[in-house]
mmCIF file of C-alpha atoms in Angstrom:
data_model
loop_
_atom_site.group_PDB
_atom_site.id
_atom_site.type_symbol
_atom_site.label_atom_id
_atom_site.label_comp_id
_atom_site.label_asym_id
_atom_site.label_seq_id
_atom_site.Cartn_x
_atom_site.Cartn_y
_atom_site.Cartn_z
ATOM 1 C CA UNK A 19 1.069 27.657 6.007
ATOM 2 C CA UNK A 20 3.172 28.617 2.573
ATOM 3 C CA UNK A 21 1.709 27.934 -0.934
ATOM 4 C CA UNK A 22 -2.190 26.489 -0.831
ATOM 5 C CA UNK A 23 -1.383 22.577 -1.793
ATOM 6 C CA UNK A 24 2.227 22.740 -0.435
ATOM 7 C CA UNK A 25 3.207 20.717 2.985
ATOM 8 C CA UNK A 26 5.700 22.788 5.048
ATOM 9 C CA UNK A 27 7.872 20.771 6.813
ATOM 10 C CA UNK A 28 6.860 21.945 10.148
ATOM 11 C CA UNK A 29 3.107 21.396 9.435
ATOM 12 C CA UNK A 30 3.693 18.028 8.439
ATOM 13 C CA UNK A 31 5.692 16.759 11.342
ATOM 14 C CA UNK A 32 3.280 18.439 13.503
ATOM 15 C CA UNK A 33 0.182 16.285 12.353
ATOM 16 C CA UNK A 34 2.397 13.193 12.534
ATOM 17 C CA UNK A 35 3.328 14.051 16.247
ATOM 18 C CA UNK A 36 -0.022 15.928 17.592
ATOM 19 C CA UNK A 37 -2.803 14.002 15.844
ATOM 20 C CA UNK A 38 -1.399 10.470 14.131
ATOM 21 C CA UNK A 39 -1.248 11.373 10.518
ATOM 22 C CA UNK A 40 0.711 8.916 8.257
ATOM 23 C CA UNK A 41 2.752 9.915 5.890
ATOM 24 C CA UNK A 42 2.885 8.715 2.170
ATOM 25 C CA UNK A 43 5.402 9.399 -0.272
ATOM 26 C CA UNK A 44 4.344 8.758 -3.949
ATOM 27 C CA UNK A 45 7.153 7.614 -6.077
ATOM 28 C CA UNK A 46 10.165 7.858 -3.883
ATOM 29 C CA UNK A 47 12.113 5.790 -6.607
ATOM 30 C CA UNK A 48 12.926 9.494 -8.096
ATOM 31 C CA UNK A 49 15.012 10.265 -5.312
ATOM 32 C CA UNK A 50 16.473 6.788 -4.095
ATOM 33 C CA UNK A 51 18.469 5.240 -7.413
ATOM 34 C CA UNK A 52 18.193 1.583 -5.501
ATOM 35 C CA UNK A 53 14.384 1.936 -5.871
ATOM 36 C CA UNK A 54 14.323 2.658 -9.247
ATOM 37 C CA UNK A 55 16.750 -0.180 -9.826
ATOM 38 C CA UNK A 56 14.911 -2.606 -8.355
ATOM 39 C CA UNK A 57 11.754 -1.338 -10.133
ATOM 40 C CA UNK A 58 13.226 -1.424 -13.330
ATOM 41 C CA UNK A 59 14.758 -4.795 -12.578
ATOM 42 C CA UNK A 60 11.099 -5.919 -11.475
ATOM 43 C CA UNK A 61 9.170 -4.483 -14.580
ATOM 44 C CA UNK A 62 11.628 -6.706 -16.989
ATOM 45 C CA UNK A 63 10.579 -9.591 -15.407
ATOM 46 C CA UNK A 64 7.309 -8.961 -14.630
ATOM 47 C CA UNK A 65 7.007 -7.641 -18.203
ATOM 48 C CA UNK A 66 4.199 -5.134 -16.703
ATOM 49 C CA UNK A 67 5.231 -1.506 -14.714
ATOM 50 C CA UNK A 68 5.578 -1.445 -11.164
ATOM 51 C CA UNK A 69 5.295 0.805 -8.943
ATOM 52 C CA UNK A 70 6.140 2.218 -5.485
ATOM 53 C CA UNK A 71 5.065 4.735 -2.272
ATOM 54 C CA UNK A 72 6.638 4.817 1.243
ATOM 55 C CA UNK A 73 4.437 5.223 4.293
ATOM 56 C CA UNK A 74 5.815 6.511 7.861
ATOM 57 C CA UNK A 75 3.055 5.859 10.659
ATOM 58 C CA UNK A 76 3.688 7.153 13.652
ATOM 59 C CA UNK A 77 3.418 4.900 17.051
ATOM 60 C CA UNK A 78 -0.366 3.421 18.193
ATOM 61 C CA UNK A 79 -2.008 4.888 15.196
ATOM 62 C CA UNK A 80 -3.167 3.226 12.216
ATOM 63 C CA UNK A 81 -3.025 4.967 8.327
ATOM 64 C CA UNK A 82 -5.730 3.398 6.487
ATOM 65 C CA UNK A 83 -9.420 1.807 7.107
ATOM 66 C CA UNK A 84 -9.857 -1.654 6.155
ATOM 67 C CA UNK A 85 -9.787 -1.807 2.117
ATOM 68 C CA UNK A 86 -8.267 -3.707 -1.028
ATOM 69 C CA UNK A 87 -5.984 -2.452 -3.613
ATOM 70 C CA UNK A 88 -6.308 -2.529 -7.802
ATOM 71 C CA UNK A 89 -2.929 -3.656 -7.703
ATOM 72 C CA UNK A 90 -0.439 -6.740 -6.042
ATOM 73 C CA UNK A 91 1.275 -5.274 -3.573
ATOM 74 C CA UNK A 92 5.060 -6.496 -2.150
ATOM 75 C CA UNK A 93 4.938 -4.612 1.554
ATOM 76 C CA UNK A 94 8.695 -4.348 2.753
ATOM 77 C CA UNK A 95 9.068 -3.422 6.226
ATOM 78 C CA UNK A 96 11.934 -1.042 6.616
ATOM 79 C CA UNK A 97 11.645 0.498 10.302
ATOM 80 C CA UNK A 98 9.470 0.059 13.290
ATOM 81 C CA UNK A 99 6.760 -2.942 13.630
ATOM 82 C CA UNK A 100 3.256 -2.972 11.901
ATOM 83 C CA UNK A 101 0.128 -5.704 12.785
ATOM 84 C CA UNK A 102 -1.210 -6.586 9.072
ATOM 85 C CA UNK A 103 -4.650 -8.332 9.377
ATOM 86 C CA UNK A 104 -5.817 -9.899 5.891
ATOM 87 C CA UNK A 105 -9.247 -11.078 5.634
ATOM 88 C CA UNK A 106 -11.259 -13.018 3.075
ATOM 89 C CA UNK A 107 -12.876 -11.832 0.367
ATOM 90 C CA UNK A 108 -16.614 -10.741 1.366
ATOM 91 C CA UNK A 109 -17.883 -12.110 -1.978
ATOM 92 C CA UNK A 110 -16.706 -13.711 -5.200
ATOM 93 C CA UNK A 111 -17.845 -10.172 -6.986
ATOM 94 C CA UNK A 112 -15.036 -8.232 -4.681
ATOM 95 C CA UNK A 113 -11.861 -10.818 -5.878
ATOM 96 C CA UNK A 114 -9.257 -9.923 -8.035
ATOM 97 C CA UNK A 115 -10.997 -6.101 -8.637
ATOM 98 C CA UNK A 116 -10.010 -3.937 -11.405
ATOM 99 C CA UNK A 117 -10.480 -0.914 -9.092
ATOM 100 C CA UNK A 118 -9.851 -0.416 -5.542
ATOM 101 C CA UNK A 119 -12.423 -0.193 -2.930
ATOM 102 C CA UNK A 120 -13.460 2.261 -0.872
ATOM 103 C CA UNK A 121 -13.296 1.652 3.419
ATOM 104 C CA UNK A 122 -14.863 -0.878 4.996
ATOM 105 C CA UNK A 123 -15.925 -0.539 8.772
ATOM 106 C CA UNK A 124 -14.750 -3.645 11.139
ATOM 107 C CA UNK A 125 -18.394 -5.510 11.007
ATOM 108 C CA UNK A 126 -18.068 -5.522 7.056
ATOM 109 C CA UNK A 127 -15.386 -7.628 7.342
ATOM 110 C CA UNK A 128 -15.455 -9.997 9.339
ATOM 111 C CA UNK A 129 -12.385 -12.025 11.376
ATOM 112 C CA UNK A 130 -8.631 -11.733 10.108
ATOM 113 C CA UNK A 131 -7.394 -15.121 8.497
ATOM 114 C CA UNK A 132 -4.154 -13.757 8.897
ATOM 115 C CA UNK A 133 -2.351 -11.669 11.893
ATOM 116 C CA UNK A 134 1.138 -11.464 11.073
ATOM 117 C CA UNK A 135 3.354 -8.850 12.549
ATOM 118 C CA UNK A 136 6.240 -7.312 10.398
ATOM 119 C CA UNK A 137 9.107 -5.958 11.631
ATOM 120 C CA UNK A 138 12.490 -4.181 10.349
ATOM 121 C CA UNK A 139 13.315 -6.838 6.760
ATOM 122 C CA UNK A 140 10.448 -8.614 6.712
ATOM 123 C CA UNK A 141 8.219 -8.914 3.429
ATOM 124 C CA UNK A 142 4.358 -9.747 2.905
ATOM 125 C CA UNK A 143 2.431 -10.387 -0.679
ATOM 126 C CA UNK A 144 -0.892 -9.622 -0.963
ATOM 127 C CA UNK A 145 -2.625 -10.338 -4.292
ATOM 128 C CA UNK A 146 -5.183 -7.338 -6.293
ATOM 129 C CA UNK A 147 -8.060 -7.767 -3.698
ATOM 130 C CA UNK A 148 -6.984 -8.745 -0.782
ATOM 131 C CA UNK A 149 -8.790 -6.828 1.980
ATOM 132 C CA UNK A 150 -5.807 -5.652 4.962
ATOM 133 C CA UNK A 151 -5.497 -3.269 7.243
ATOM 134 C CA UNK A 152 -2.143 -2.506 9.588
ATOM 135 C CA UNK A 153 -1.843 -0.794 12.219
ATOM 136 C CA UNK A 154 1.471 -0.068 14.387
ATOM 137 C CA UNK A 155 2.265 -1.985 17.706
ATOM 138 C CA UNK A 156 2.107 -0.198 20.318
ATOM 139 C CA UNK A 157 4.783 2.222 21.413
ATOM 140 C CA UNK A 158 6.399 1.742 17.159
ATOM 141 C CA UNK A 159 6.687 3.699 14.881
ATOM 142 C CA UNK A 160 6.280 1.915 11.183
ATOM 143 C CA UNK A 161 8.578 2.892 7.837
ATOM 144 C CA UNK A 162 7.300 0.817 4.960
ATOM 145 C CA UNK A 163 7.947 0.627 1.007
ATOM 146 C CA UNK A 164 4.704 -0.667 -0.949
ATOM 147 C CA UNK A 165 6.035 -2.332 -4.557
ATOM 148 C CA UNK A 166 3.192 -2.403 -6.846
ATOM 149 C CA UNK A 167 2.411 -4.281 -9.995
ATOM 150 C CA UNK A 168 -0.511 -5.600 -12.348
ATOM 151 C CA UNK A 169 -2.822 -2.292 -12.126
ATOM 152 C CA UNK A 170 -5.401 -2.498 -15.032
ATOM 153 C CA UNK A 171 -3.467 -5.508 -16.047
ATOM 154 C CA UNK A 172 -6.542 -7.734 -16.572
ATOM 155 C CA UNK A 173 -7.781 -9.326 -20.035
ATOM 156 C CA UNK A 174 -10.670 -6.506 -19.327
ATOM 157 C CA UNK A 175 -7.860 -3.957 -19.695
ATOM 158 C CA UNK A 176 -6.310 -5.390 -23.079
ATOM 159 C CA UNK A 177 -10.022 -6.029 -24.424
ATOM 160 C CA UNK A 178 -10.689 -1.934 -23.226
ATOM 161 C CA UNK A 179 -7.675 -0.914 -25.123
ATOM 162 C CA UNK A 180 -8.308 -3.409 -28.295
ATOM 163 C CA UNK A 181 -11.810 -2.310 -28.665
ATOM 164 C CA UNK A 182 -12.950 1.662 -29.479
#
């Protein structure tokens, strides 16, 4: 309603409520110092960067079409329940990508080969690739922290960089 590419409050929580839509914050570890922490703590190990987004789904509705990620991805349920489905890879071409992929529709994809349903403390690890969707159970809300690592962290990537 305000400035063109600015979410008022109000507008926000009234897609959430009215029509479904998710919310995702990118890099929440700027305003939550246990985030960062745990990032920094995680990058030292890891010895690549991490990174981190929240999502808030509101109840029976689901935030993203079937799809895989660039990137491993730690999901830590915080609030609420979510159904994660994980499916196999649809060929060998599609595992470990160095880019995401765009959204599948349910008949590209086939039958889950995992149904797992997270709730408040629970964790699930999904590798660069993996082809998910979630969606909340019904009558839940969802709160969830993604932690992301190994995006463009492929011997492609180093050869990219090496190489003019």
């Amino acid at each position: 309603r305000g400035d063109p590419g600015v979410a008022d409050a109000e507008s926000v929580w009234q897609r959430f409520d009215a029509e479904g839509c998710s919310m995702r914050v990118l890099h929440p570890q700027r305003w939550r110092d246990p985030l960062w922490k745990m990032l920094a703590t995680l990058e030292k190990f890891w010895k690549c960067s991490t990174g981190c987004n929240c999502y808030l789904t509101p109840p029976d509705s689901q935030g993203f079409s079937p799809h895989f990620d660039d990137i491993d991805a730690f999901i830590l349920q915080l609030e609420g329940k979510k159904v994660w489905k994980v499916y196999a890879p649809r060929s060998e071409a599609e595992m470990l990508p160095r880019y995401s992929s765009p959204n599948f529709d349910q008949h590209e994809i086939g039958d889950p080969v995992l149904e797992v349903v997270l709730e408040a403390g629970d964790m699930l690890y999904m590798p660069r690739g993996t082809l998910h969707q979630a969606s909340c159970v019904p009558g839940a809300h969802s709160l969830h922290v993604t932690l992301s690592t190994n995006q463009f962290n492929t011997w492609a990537d180093l050869l990219e960089l090496a190489t003019p």
